[in-house]
Tab-separated table of C-alpha atoms in Angstrom:
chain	number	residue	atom	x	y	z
A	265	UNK	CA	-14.048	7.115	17.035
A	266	UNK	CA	-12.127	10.259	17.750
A	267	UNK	CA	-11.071	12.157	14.487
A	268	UNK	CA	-7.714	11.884	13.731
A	269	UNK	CA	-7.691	14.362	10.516
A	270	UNK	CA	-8.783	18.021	9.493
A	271	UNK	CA	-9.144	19.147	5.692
A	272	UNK	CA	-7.362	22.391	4.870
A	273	UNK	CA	-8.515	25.514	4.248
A	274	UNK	CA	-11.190	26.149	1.830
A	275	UNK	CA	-9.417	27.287	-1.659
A	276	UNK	CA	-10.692	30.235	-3.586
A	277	UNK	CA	-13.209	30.400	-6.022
A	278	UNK	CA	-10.584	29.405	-9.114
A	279	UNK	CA	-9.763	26.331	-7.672
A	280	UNK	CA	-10.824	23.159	-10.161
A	281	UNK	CA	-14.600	21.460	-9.511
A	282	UNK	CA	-13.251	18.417	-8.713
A	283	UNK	CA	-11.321	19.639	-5.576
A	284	UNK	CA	-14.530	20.952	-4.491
A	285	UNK	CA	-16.075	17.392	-4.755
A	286	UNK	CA	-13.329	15.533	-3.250
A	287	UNK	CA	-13.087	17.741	-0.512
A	288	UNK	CA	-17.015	17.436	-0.048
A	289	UNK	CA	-16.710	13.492	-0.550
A	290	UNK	CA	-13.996	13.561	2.385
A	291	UNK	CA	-16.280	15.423	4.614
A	292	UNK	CA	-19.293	12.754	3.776
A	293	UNK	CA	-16.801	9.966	4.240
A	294	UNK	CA	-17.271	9.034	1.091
A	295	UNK	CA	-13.672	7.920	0.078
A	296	UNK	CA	-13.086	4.741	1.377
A	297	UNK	CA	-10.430	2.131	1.993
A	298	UNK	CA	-11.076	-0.839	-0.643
A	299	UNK	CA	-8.027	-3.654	0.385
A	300	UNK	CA	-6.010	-6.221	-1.521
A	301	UNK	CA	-4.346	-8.877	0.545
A	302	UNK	CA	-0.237	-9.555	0.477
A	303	UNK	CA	0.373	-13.353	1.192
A	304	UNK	CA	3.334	-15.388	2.009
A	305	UNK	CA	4.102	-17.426	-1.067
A	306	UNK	CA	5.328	-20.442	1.104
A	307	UNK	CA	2.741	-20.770	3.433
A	308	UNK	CA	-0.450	-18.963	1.912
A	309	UNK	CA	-0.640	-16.945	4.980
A	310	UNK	CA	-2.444	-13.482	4.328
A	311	UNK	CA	0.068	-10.921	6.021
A	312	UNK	CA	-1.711	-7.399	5.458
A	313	UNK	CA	-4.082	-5.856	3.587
A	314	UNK	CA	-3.266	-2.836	1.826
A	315	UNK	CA	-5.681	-0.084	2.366
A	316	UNK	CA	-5.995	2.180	-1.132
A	317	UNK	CA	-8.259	4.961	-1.443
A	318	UNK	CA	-11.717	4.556	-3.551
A	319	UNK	CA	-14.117	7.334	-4.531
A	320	UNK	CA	-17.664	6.542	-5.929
A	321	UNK	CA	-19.067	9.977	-6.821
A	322	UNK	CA	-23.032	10.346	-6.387
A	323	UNK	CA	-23.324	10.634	-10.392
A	324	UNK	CA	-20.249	10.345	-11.910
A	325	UNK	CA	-19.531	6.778	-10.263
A	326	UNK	CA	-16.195	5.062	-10.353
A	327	UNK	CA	-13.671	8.309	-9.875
A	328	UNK	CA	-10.212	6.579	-10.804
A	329	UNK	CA	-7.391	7.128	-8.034
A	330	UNK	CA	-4.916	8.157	-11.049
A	331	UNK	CA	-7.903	11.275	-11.569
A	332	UNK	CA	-8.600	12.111	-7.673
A	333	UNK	CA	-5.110	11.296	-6.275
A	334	UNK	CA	-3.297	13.884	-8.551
A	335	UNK	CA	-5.393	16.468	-7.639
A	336	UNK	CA	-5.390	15.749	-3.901
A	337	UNK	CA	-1.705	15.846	-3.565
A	338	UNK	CA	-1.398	19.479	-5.429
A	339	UNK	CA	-3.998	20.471	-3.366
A	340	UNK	CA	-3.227	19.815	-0.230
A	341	UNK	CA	-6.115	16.940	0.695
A	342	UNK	CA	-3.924	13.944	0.335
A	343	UNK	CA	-3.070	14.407	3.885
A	344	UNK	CA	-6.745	14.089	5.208
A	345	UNK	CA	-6.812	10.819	2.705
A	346	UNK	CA	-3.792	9.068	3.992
A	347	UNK	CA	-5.148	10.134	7.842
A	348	UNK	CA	-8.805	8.454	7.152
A	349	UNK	CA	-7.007	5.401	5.222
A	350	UNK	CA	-5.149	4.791	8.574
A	351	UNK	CA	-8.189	5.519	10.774
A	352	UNK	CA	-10.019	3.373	8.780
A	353	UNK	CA	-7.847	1.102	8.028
A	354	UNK	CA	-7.042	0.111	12.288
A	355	UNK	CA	-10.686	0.173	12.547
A	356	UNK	CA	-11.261	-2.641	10.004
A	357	UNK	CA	-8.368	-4.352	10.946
A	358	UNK	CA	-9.318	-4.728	14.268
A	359	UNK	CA	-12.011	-6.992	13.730
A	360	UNK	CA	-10.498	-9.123	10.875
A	361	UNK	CA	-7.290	-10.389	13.769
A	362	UNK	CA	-9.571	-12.144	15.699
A	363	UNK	CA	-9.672	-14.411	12.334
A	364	UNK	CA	-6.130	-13.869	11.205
A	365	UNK	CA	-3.486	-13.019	14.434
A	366	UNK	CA	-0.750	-10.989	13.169
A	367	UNK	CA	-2.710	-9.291	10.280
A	368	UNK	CA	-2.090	-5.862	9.692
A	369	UNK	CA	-3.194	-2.982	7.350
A	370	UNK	CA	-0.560	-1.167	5.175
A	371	UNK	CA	-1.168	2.271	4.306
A	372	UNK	CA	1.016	4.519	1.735
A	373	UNK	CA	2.496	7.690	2.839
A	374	UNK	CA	2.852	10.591	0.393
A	375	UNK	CA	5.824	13.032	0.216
A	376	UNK	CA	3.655	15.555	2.163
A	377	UNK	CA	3.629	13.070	5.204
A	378	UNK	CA	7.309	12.619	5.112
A	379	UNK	CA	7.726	16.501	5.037
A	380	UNK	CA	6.111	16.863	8.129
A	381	UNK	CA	8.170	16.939	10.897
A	382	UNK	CA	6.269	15.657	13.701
A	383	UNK	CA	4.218	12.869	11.751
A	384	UNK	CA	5.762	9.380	13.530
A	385	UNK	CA	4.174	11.417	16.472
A	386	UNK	CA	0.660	11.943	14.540
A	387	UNK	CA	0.658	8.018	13.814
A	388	UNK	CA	1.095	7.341	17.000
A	389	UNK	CA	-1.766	9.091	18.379
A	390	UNK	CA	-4.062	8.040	15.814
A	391	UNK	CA	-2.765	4.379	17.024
A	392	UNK	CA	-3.694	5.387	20.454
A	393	UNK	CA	-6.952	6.964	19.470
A	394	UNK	CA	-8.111	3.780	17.544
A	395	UNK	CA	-7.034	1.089	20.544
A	396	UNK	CA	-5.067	-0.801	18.418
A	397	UNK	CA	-1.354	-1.985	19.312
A	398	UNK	CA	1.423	-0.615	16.962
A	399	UNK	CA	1.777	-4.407	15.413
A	400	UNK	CA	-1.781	-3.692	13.368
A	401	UNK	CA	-0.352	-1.176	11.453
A	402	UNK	CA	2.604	-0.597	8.468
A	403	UNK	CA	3.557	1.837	5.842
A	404	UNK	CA	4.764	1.816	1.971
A	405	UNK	CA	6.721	4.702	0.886
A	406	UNK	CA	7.566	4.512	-2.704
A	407	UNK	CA	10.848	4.757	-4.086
A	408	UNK	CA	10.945	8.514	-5.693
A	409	UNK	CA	9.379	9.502	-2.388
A	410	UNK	CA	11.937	7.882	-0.522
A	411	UNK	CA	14.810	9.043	-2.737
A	412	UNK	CA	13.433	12.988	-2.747
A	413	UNK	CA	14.488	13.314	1.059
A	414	UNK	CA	16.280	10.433	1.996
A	415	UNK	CA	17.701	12.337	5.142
A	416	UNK	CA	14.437	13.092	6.487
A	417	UNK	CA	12.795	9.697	4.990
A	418	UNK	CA	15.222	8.047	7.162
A	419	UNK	CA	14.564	9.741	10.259
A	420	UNK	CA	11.097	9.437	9.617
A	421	UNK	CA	11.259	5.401	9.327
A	422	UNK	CA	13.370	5.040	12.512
A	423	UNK	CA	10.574	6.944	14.496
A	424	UNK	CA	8.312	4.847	12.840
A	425	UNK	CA	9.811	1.534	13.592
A	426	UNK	CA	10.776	2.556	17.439
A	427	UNK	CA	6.832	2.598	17.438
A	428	UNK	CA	6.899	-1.371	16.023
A	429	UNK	CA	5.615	0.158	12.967
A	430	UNK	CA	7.548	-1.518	9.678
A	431	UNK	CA	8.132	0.139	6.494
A	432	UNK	CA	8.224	-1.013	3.179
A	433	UNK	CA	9.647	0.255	-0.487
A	434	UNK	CA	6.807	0.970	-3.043
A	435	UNK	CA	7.293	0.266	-6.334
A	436	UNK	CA	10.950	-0.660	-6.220
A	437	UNK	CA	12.549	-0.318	-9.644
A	438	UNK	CA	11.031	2.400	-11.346
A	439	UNK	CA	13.384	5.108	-9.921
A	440	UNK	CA	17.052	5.780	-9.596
A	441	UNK	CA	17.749	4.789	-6.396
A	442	UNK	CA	21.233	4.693	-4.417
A	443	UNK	CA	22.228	1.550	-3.276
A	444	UNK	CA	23.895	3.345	-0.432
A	445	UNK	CA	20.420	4.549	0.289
A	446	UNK	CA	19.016	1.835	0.081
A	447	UNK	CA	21.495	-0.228	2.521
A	448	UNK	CA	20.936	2.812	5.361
A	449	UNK	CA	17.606	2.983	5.518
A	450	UNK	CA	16.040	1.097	8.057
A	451	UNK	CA	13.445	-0.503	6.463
A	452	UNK	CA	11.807	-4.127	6.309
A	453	UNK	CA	10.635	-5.220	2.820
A	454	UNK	CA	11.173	-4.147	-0.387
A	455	UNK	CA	7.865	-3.875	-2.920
A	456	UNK	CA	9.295	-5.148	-6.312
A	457	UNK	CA	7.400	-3.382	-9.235
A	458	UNK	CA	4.278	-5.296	-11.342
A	459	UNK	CA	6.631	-4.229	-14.583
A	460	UNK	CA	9.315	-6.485	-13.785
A	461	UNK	CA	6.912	-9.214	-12.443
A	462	UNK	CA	4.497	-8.850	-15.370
A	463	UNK	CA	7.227	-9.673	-17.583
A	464	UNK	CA	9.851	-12.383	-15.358
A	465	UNK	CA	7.910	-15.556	-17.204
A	466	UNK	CA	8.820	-14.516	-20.884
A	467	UNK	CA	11.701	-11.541	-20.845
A	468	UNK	CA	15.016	-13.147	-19.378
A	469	UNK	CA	16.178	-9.674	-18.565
A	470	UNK	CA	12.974	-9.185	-16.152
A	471	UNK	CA	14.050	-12.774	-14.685
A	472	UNK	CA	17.563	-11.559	-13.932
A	473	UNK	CA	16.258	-7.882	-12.592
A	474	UNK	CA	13.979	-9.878	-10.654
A	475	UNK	CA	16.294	-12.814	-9.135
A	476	UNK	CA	19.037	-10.104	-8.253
A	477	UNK	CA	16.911	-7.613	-6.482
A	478	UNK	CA	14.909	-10.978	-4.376
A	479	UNK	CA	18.796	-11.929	-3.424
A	480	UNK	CA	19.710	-8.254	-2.334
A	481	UNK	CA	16.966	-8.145	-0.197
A	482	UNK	CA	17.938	-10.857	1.557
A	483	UNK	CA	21.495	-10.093	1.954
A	484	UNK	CA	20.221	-6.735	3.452
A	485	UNK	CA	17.464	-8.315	5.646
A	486	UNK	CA	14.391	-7.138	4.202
A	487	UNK	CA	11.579	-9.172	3.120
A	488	UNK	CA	11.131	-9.066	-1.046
A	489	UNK	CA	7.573	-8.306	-2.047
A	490	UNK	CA	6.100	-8.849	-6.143
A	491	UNK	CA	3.739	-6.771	-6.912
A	492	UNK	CA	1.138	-7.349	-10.122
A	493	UNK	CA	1.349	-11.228	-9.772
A	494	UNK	CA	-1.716	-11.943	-12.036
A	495	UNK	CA	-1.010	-15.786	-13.167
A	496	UNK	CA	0.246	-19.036	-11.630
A	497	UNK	CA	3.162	-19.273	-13.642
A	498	UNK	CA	4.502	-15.970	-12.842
A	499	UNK	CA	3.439	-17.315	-8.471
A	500	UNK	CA	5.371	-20.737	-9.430
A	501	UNK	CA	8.691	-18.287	-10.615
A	502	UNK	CA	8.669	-16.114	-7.681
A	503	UNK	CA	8.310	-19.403	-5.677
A	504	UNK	CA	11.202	-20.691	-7.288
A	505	UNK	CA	13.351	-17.739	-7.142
A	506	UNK	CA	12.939	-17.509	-3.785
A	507	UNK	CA	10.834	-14.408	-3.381
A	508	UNK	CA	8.639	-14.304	-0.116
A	509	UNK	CA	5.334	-12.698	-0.576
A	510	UNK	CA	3.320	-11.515	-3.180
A	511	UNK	CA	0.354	-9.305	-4.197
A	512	UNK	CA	-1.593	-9.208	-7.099
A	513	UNK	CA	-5.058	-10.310	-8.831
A	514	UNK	CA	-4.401	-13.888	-8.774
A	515	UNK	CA	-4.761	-13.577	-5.303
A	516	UNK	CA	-7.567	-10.917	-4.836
A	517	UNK	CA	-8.164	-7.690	-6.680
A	518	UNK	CA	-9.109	-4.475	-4.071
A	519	UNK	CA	-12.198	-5.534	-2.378
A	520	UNK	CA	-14.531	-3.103	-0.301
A	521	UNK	CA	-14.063	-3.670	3.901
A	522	UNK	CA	-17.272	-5.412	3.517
A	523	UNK	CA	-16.132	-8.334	1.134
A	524	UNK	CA	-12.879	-9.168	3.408
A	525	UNK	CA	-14.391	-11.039	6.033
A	526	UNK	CA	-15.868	-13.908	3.233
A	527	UNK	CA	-12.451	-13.500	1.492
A	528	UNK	CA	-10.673	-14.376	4.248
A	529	UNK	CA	-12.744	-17.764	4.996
A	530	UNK	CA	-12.611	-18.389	1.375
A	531	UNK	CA	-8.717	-18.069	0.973
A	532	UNK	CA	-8.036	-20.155	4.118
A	533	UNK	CA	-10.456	-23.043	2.265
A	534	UNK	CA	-8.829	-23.140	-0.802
A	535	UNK	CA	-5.896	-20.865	-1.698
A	536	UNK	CA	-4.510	-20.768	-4.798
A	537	UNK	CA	-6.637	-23.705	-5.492
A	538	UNK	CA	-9.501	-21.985	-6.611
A	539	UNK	CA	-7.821	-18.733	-9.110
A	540	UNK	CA	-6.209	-21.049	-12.630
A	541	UNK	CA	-4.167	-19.394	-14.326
A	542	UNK	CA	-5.895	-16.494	-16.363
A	543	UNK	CA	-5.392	-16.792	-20.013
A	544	UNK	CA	-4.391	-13.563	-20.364
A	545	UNK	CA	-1.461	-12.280	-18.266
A	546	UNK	CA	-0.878	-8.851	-18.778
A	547	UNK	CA	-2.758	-6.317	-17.273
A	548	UNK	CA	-3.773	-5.923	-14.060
A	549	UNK	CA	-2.816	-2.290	-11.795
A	550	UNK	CA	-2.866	-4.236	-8.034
């Protein structure tokens, strides 16, 4: 497949060890995409995968995103992440239609993406370079990101969804958003964050936060989205509230590209029939 992304400049000879090895891992391609599924809560359907970013060093193993993430966006290498997670990402996706029509990979955008001026323009050729119609593909910016430019975030999103590209709100709720904001841009679905989810069962607070924001999405159009749904009970709330999709371990933690294809067949067999109720709700990072 045609490359789609270039690393920046090499830094100078102060710049931390781990940039060094992250940079190296991009070149060997060894960051990868590992996805976790978002699914109507109605109908079961699986609607996209999101694509997040995995590093497996050589000897250190498991690198955390919170420890390589950091350093790629003060560095300058998130942008050659975010490019590979989309080539990637339509690559895999691809292949996994033919099984579910519609399906399509979300990838998150960093500030640095939004800052550059001709990036709706950039997604489209990496669309066109990949063969993939503009329907395989959607975005999550999250709220702070959003909020830090809104001007240019909402120029940005209309490019975007001229292409048939929708957008979604990351991590709604842990900023200090305008509701002005929030009613021009033109986005389609709104990410509520795990916090409030993790907590909507047993904090009536979390339940009201939770209730309110599902009906102002509505009223506005968009499609509400839980994050961090880790139990039944909190799946049979969010049901009952109203909300329409959800993502989270009870449905399926991050799995390499290679485990989606069995997922898939496995999840249309049995749904939620097969993942009780852990009994432990509480901590799960989806």
């Amino acid at each position: 497949m045609q490359e789609v992304w270039t690393l920046p400049e090499r830094p100078d000879a102060r710049a931390p060890a781990l940039h060094e090895e992250l940079r190296a891992a991009l070149e060997r391609r060894e960051v990868v995409p590992h996805y976790q599924p978002i699914v109507d809560i109605r109908s079961g359907r699986v609607q996209r995968l999101e694509a997040l970013a995995r590093w497996r060093h050589a000897d250190r193993g498991f690198i955390p995103p919170s420890e390589f993430i950091p350093v790629a966006e003060r560095t300058g290498l998130i942008a050659a992440i975010t490019s590979l997670m989309i080539e990637r990402g339509l690559e895999d996706v691809g292949r996994w239609r033919t099984r579910v029509p519609g399906l399509r990979v979300a990838v998150n955008l960093p500030a640095s993406s939004l800052a550059e001026p001709h990036m709706p323009e950039e997604v489209g050729r990496a669309l066109a370079a990949s063969g993939c119609a503009s329907n395989c593909l959607s975005f999550e910016i999250t709220e702070g990101v959003l909020m830090a430019q809104p001007e240019r975030s909402q120029g940005h999103v209309e490019r975007l969804r001229a292409l048939g590209i929708p957008v979604a709100i990351d991590d709604f709720g842990t900023g200090y958003s305008s509701l002005r904001y929030l009613q021009l841009l033109p986005v389609d679905s709104v990410k509520i964050d795990r916090q409030f989810i993790a907590a909507s069962v047993e904090d009536r607070n979390s339940q009201i936060i939770v209730r309110s924001v599902v009906a102002l999405c509505h009223e506005l159009g968009f499609e509400a989205v839980a994050e961090g749904v880790a139990d039944r009970e909190v799946w049979d709330l969010l049901a009952a509230i109203g909300c329409d999709s959800a993502q989270g371990y009870l449905v399926a933690k991050p799995m390499p590209a290679e485990a989606v294809e069995a997922w898939l067949g496995e999840w249309e067999r049995t749904g939620l029939a097969a993942r009780p109720a852990p009994t432990a709700r509480a901590s799960s990072r989806s």
